[in-house]
């Protein structure tokens, strides 16, 4: 929540999230059937908001002094979240994800960018849509810039993907590898970038 004054009128800016009732009901019913006691239902964009508010150092660099974009590269969607000096600004959901590759090939074990050399047009479409979100944000004010991009989610660990995105948007891109005070147990199958949404789900601000 942000309090501000406009034309001598005190106003409040609130962030509101909504989900279709059917989705909420299905998730709630599933948890009850599992014998669990649901406490809160969270969304991915709020997850990043909590992480950014709770922690300052990402890959040993502060995010409190600039504007960063978080890209959650998921299976069905790419979530673009803009955080300005540690404060959530907005997000956009792009209806693309790793399932786009599944429509082209049955062999989906891409470890490096070279493994998808025949399907780079898919990634190019992602980047085109992501860039539209960036341009929308930067067009709102001459002061709006994006200083760095952090990627996370399943396919984000693909070697060379960060460099490929950087070369096309001309903004530094980093895979999230460390967050202050967050440690992944050695030998864990999943990296921090692949576990970020799950980690943030246990944070209650």
Short mmCIF file of C-alpha atoms in Angstrom, two decimals:
data_model
loop_
_atom_site.label_atom_id
_atom_site.label_comp_id
_atom_site.label_asym_id
_atom_site.label_seq_id
_atom_site.Cartn_x
_atom_site.Cartn_y
_atom_site.Cartn_z
CA UNK A 1 0.00 0.00 0.00
CA UNK A 2 1.24 3.51 -0.85
CA UNK A 3 -0.17 6.75 0.50
CA UNK A 4 0.09 9.87 -1.64
CA UNK A 5 -1.59 13.21 -2.24
CA UNK A 6 -3.06 14.34 -5.56
CA UNK A 7 -4.65 17.77 -6.06
CA UNK A 8 -4.80 18.18 -2.27
CA UNK A 9 -6.66 14.89 -1.90
CA UNK A 10 -5.11 12.09 0.15
CA UNK A 11 -5.21 8.81 -1.76
CA UNK A 12 -4.01 5.24 -1.35
CA UNK A 13 -2.56 2.97 -3.98
CA UNK A 14 -3.40 -0.69 -3.39
CA UNK A 15 -2.28 -3.82 -5.21
CA UNK A 16 -5.15 -6.22 -5.76
CA UNK A 17 -4.96 -9.74 -7.19
CA UNK A 18 -7.88 -11.88 -8.29
CA UNK A 19 -8.34 -15.47 -9.42
CA UNK A 20 -11.34 -17.18 -11.01
CA UNK A 21 -13.54 -18.79 -8.34
CA UNK A 22 -13.26 -22.18 -10.05
CA UNK A 23 -9.47 -22.23 -9.73
CA UNK A 24 -9.62 -21.19 -6.07
CA UNK A 25 -12.29 -23.79 -5.32
CA UNK A 26 -10.36 -26.60 -7.04
CA UNK A 27 -7.14 -25.81 -5.17
CA UNK A 28 -8.95 -25.46 -1.84
CA UNK A 29 -10.84 -28.74 -2.34
CA UNK A 30 -7.65 -30.60 -3.25
CA UNK A 31 -5.88 -29.39 -0.10
CA UNK A 32 -8.82 -30.36 2.09
CA UNK A 33 -8.90 -33.84 0.52
CA UNK A 34 -5.19 -34.16 1.34
CA UNK A 35 -5.98 -33.51 4.99
CA UNK A 36 -4.33 -30.09 4.99
CA UNK A 37 -5.60 -26.85 6.50
CA UNK A 38 -5.26 -24.09 3.85
CA UNK A 39 -4.02 -20.80 5.28
CA UNK A 40 -3.44 -18.57 2.26
CA UNK A 41 -3.51 -18.76 -1.53
CA UNK A 42 -0.65 -16.96 -3.23
CA UNK A 43 0.17 -16.05 -6.83
CA UNK A 44 3.58 -16.07 -8.49
CA UNK A 45 3.85 -12.32 -9.03
CA UNK A 46 3.21 -11.77 -5.32
CA UNK A 47 5.85 -14.38 -4.61
CA UNK A 48 8.49 -12.25 -6.32
CA UNK A 49 7.15 -9.16 -4.54
CA UNK A 50 7.72 -10.84 -1.17
CA UNK A 51 11.19 -12.07 -2.09
CA UNK A 52 12.20 -8.60 -3.31
CA UNK A 53 10.79 -6.95 -0.18
CA UNK A 54 12.38 -9.44 2.22
CA UNK A 55 15.82 -9.79 0.66
CA UNK A 56 18.16 -7.26 -0.90
CA UNK A 57 21.06 -9.16 -2.44
CA UNK A 58 20.46 -11.16 -5.61
CA UNK A 59 23.62 -12.76 -6.98
CA UNK A 60 25.46 -10.69 -4.34
CA UNK A 61 24.22 -7.36 -5.76
CA UNK A 62 21.59 -5.04 -4.27
CA UNK A 63 18.27 -4.56 -6.07
CA UNK A 64 17.25 -1.61 -3.89
CA UNK A 65 18.93 1.07 -6.00
CA UNK A 66 17.63 0.26 -9.48
CA UNK A 67 14.81 -1.30 -11.46
CA UNK A 68 14.92 -4.99 -12.25
CA UNK A 69 12.68 -7.31 -14.23
CA UNK A 70 12.06 -10.85 -13.04
CA UNK A 71 11.17 -13.39 -15.74
CA UNK A 72 9.53 -16.57 -14.49
CA UNK A 73 9.97 -18.95 -17.43
CA UNK A 74 7.22 -21.46 -16.78
CA UNK A 75 5.61 -24.32 -18.65
CA UNK A 76 2.48 -22.55 -19.87
CA UNK A 77 3.24 -18.90 -19.11
CA UNK A 78 6.06 -16.41 -18.73
CA UNK A 79 5.46 -14.01 -15.87
CA UNK A 80 7.18 -10.63 -16.23
CA UNK A 81 7.45 -8.75 -12.93
CA UNK A 82 8.91 -5.25 -12.67
CA UNK A 83 10.43 -4.27 -9.31
CA UNK A 84 11.59 -0.68 -8.83
CA UNK A 85 14.07 -0.09 -5.98
CA UNK A 86 12.75 -3.14 -4.17
CA UNK A 87 9.08 -2.20 -4.68
CA UNK A 88 6.72 -4.18 -6.90
CA UNK A 89 5.37 -2.07 -9.76
CA UNK A 90 3.41 -4.37 -12.04
CA UNK A 91 3.44 -7.67 -13.87
CA UNK A 92 2.21 -9.12 -17.14
CA UNK A 93 1.51 -12.75 -17.97
CA UNK A 94 2.62 -13.93 -21.41
CA UNK A 95 0.86 -16.99 -22.79
CA UNK A 96 4.04 -18.75 -23.84
CA UNK A 97 6.31 -21.24 -22.14
CA UNK A 98 8.23 -24.48 -22.48
CA UNK A 99 5.12 -26.22 -23.78
CA UNK A 100 5.79 -24.34 -27.03
CA UNK A 101 8.73 -26.71 -27.56
CA UNK A 102 6.63 -29.78 -26.80
CA UNK A 103 4.48 -29.00 -29.82
CA UNK A 104 7.59 -29.23 -32.01
CA UNK A 105 9.49 -32.19 -30.60
CA UNK A 106 8.96 -35.17 -28.31
CA UNK A 107 12.53 -34.98 -27.04
CA UNK A 108 12.56 -32.25 -24.44
CA UNK A 109 15.84 -32.36 -22.54
CA UNK A 110 17.50 -29.15 -23.49
CA UNK A 111 20.61 -28.43 -21.43
CA UNK A 112 22.25 -25.73 -23.54
CA UNK A 113 21.08 -23.11 -26.02
CA UNK A 114 22.74 -25.17 -28.76
CA UNK A 115 20.25 -27.99 -28.09
CA UNK A 116 17.43 -25.77 -29.36
CA UNK A 117 19.31 -24.28 -32.31
CA UNK A 118 16.57 -25.58 -34.63
CA UNK A 119 13.84 -23.91 -32.56
CA UNK A 120 15.31 -20.54 -31.62
CA UNK A 121 12.34 -18.87 -33.30
CA UNK A 122 10.33 -20.00 -30.26
CA UNK A 123 12.63 -18.13 -27.89
CA UNK A 124 12.63 -15.16 -30.26
CA UNK A 125 8.83 -14.99 -29.97
CA UNK A 126 9.14 -15.05 -26.19
CA UNK A 127 11.64 -12.21 -26.26
CA UNK A 128 9.45 -10.19 -28.63
CA UNK A 129 6.52 -10.42 -26.20
CA UNK A 130 8.75 -9.70 -23.19
CA UNK A 131 10.16 -6.64 -24.95
CA UNK A 132 6.63 -5.31 -25.49
CA UNK A 133 6.12 -5.38 -21.72
CA UNK A 134 9.41 -3.56 -21.20
CA UNK A 135 8.48 -0.90 -23.74
CA UNK A 136 5.11 -0.40 -22.07
CA UNK A 137 6.82 0.18 -18.72
CA UNK A 138 9.49 2.53 -20.06
CA UNK A 139 6.91 4.52 -22.05
CA UNK A 140 4.99 5.45 -18.88
CA UNK A 141 7.71 7.86 -17.75
CA UNK A 142 11.03 9.19 -19.01
CA UNK A 143 12.50 8.05 -15.68
CA UNK A 144 11.44 4.44 -16.18
CA UNK A 145 14.32 2.19 -17.16
CA UNK A 146 15.11 -1.48 -16.71
CA UNK A 147 18.62 -1.94 -15.40
CA UNK A 148 18.82 -5.70 -15.10
CA UNK A 149 16.84 -8.87 -15.82
CA UNK A 150 16.77 -11.90 -13.53
CA UNK A 151 15.51 -15.19 -14.95
CA UNK A 152 14.20 -18.17 -13.00
CA UNK A 153 11.88 -21.14 -13.51
CA UNK A 154 12.41 -24.53 -15.11
CA UNK A 155 14.14 -23.71 -18.40
CA UNK A 156 16.04 -20.71 -17.00
CA UNK A 157 18.95 -23.00 -16.07
CA UNK A 158 19.60 -23.77 -19.73
CA UNK A 159 23.23 -22.83 -20.36
CA UNK A 160 23.51 -19.81 -22.64
CA UNK A 161 19.87 -18.71 -22.40
CA UNK A 162 20.75 -15.66 -20.29
CA UNK A 163 23.34 -14.55 -22.86
CA UNK A 164 20.92 -15.13 -25.74
CA UNK A 165 18.25 -12.91 -24.15
CA UNK A 166 20.83 -10.24 -23.27
CA UNK A 167 22.06 -10.03 -26.86
CA UNK A 168 18.53 -9.32 -28.08
CA UNK A 169 17.25 -6.84 -25.50
CA UNK A 170 20.59 -5.19 -24.68
CA UNK A 171 19.94 -5.40 -20.93
CA UNK A 172 22.13 -7.42 -18.52
CA UNK A 173 20.53 -10.82 -17.85
CA UNK A 174 21.39 -13.14 -14.96
CA UNK A 175 20.14 -16.50 -13.78
CA UNK A 176 19.24 -16.23 -10.09
CA UNK A 177 21.95 -18.21 -8.33
CA UNK A 178 21.97 -16.70 -4.85
CA UNK A 179 19.82 -14.62 -2.51
CA UNK A 180 21.09 -13.38 0.84
CA UNK A 181 20.10 -15.67 3.72
CA UNK A 182 18.64 -18.30 1.37
CA UNK A 183 20.55 -21.54 1.03
CA UNK A 184 19.77 -24.62 -1.05
CA UNK A 185 20.88 -27.83 0.63
CA UNK A 186 23.85 -29.40 -1.13
CA UNK A 187 22.87 -32.31 -3.35
CA UNK A 188 19.33 -31.02 -3.89
CA UNK A 189 17.98 -31.93 -7.31
CA UNK A 190 16.63 -28.43 -7.94
CA UNK A 191 18.52 -25.14 -8.13
CA UNK A 192 17.49 -21.88 -6.47
CA UNK A 193 16.17 -20.59 -9.80
CA UNK A 194 13.90 -23.64 -10.08
CA UNK A 195 12.71 -23.42 -6.46
CA UNK A 196 12.08 -19.69 -6.09
CA UNK A 197 8.28 -19.80 -6.23
CA UNK A 198 8.15 -22.61 -3.67
CA UNK A 199 10.55 -20.77 -1.35
CA UNK A 200 8.59 -17.53 -1.55
CA UNK A 201 5.34 -19.35 -0.80
CA UNK A 202 6.48 -19.94 2.80
CA UNK A 203 7.20 -16.23 3.36
CA UNK A 204 4.33 -14.49 5.14
CA UNK A 205 4.84 -10.74 5.38
#
